[in-house]
PDB file of C-alpha atoms in Angstrom:
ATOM      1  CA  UNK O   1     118.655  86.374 126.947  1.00  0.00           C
ATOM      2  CA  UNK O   2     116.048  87.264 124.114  1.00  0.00           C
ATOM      3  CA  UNK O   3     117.591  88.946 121.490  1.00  0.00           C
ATOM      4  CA  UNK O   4     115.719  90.175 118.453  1.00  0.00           C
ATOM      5  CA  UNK O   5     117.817  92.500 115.487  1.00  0.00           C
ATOM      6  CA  UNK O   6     115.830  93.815 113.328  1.00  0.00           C
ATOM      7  CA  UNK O   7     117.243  95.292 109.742  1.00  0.00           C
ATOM      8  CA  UNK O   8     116.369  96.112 105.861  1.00  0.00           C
ATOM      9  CA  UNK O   9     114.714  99.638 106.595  1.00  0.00           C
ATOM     10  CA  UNK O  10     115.526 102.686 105.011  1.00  0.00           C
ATOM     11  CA  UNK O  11     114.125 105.437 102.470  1.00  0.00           C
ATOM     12  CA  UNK O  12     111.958 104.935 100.109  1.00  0.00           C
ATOM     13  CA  UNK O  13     109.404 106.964  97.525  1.00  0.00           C
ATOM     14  CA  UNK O  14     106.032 105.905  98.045  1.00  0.00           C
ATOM     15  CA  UNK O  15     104.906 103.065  96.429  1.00  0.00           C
ATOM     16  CA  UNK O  16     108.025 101.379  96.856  1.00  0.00           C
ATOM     17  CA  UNK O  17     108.844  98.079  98.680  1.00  0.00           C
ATOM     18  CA  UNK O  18     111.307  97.122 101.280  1.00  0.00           C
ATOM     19  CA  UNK O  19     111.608  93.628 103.177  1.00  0.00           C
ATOM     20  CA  UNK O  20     112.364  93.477 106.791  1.00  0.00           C
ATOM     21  CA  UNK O  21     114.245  90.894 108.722  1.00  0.00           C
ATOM     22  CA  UNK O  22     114.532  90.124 112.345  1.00  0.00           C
ATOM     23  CA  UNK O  23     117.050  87.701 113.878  1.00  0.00           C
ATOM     24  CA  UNK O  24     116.464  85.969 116.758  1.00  0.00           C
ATOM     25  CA  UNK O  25     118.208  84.172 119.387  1.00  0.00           C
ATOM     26  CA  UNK O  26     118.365  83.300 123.111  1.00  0.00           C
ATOM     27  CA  UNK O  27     115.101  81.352 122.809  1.00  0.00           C
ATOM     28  CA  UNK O  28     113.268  78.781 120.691  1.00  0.00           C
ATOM     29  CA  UNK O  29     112.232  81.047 117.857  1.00  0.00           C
ATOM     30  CA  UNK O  30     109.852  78.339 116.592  1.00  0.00           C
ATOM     31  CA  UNK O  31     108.201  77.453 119.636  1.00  0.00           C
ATOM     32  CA  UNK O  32     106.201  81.320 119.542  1.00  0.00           C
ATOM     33  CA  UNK O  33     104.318  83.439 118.042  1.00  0.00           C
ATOM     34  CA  UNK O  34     105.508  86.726 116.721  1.00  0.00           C
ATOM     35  CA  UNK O  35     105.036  90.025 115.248  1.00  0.00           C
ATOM     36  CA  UNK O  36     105.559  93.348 114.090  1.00  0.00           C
ATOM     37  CA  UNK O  37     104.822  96.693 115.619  1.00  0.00           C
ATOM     38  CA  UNK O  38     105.924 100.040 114.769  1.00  0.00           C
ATOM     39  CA  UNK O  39     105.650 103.562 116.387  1.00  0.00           C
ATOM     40  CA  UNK O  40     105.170 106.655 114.340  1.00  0.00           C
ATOM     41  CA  UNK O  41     107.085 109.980 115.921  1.00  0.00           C
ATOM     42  CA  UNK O  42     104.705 111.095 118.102  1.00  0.00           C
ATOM     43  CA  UNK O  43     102.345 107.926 118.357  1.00  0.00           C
ATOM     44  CA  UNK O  44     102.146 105.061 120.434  1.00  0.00           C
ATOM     45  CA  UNK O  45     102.984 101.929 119.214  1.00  0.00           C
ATOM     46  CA  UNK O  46     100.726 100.364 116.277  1.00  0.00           C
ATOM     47  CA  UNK O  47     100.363  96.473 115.816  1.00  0.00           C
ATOM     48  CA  UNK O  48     100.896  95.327 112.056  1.00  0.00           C
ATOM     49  CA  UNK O  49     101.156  91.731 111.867  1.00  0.00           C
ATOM     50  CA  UNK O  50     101.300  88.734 113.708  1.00  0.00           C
ATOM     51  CA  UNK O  51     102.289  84.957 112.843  1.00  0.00           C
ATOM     52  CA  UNK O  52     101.914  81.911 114.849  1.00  0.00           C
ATOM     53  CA  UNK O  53     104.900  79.390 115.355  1.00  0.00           C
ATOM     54  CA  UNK O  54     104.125  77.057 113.062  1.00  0.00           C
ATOM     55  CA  UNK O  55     103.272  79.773 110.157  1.00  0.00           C
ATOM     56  CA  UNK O  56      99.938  78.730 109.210  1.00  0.00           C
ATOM     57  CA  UNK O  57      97.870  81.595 110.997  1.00  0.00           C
ATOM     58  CA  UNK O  58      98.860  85.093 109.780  1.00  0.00           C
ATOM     59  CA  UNK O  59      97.244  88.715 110.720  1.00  0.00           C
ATOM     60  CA  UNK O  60      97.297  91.740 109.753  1.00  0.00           C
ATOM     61  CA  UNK O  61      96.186  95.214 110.695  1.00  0.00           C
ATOM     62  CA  UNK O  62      93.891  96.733 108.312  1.00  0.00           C
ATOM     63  CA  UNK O  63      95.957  99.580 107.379  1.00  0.00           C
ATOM     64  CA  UNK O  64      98.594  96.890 105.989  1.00  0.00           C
ATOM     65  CA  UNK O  65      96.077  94.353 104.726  1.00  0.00           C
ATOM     66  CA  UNK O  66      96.717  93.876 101.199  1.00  0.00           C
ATOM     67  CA  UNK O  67     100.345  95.577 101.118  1.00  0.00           C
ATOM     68  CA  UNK O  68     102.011  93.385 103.705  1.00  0.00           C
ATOM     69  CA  UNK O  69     103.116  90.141 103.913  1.00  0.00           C
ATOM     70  CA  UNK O  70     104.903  88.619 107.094  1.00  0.00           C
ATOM     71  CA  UNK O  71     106.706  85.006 107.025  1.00  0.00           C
ATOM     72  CA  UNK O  72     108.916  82.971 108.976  1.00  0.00           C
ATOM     73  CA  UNK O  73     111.890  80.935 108.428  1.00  0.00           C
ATOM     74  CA  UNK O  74     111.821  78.740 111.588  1.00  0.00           C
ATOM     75  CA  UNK O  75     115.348  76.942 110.342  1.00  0.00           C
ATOM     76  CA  UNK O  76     117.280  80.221 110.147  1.00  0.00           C
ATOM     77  CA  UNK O  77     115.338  82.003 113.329  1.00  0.00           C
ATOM     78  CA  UNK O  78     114.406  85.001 111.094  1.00  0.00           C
ATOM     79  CA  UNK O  79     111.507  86.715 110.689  1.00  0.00           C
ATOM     80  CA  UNK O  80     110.320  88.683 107.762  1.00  0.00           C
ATOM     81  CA  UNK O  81     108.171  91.603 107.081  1.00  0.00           C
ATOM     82  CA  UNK O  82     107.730  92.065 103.201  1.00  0.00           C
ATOM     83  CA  UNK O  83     106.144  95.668 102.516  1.00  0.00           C
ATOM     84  CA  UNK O  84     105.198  96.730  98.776  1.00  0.00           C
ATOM     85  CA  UNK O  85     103.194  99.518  98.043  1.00  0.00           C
ATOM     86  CA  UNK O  86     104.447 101.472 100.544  1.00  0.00           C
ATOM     87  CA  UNK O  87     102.697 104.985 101.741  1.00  0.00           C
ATOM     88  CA  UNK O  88     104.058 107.905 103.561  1.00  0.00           C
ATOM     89  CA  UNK O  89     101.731 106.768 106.667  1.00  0.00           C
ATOM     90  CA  UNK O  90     103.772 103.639 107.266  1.00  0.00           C
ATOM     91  CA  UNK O  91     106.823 105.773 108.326  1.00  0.00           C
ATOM     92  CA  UNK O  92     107.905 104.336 111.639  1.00  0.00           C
ATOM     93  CA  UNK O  93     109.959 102.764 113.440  1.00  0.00           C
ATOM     94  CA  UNK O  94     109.311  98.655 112.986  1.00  0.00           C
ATOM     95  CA  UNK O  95     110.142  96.245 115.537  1.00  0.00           C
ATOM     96  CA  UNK O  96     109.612  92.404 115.639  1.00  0.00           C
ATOM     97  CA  UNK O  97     108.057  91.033 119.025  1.00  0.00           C
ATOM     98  CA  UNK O  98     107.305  87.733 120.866  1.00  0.00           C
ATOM     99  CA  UNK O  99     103.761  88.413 120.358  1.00  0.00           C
ATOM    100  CA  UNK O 100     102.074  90.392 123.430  1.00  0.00           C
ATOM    101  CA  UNK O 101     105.356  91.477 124.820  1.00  0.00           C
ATOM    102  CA  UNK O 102     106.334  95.024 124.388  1.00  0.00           C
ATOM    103  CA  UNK O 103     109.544  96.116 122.016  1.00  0.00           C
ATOM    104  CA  UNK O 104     112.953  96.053 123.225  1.00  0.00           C
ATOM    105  CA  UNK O 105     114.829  95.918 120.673  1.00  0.00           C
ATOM    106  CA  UNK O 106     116.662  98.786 118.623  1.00  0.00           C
ATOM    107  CA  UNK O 107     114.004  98.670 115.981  1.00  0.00           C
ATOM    108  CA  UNK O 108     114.474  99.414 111.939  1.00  0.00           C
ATOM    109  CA  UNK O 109     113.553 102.668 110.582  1.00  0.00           C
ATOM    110  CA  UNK O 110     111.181 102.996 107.952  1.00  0.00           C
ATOM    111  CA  UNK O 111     110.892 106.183 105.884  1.00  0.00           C
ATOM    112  CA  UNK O 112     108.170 106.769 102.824  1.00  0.00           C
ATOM    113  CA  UNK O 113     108.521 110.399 100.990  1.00  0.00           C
ATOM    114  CA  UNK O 114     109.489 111.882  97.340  1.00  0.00           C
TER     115      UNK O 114
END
């Protein structure tokens, strides 16, 4: 059974930095390609990043281009979502997907405000 957790959200002032994590297990994390997407309240869900296995080919949305940085440690299954520069916009909830499927996992909440 897939199992991503995703954790390291929280509150912070804009312009701040947190760095997300995802755990995975129940597959073979380095054998696919992942990603982030997160949902505003109210909005459907936004694509932020992508990696592929191997790490060499990264994406980004253009609303995180710049700000964002996504990695993989394909040793320890994790996945990492590294956010400085954060604005009140990126408030959402952020999930980590096998890339192209849709979220089931609980998700991390991010919150940006003074």
């Amino acid at each position: 059974e897939v199992q991503l957790v995703e954790s390291g959200g929280g509150l912070v002032q804009p312009g701040g930095s947190l760095r997300l994590s995802c755990a995975a297990s129940g597959f073979t994390f380095g054998s696919y390609d992942m990603s982030w997407v997160r949902q505003a309240p109210g909005k459907g869900p936004e694509w932020v990043s992508g990696i592929n296995r191997g790490g060499a080919s990264i994406y980004y949305a253009d609303s995180v281009k710049g700000r964002f940085t996504i990695s993989r440690d394909n040793a320890k299954n994790t996945l990492y979502l590294q956010m400085n520069n954060l604005k009140p916009e990126d408030t959402a909830v952020y999930y980590c997907v096998i890339t192209d499927k849709t979220p089931s996992s609980q998700g991390t909440q991010v919150t940006v405000s003074s």
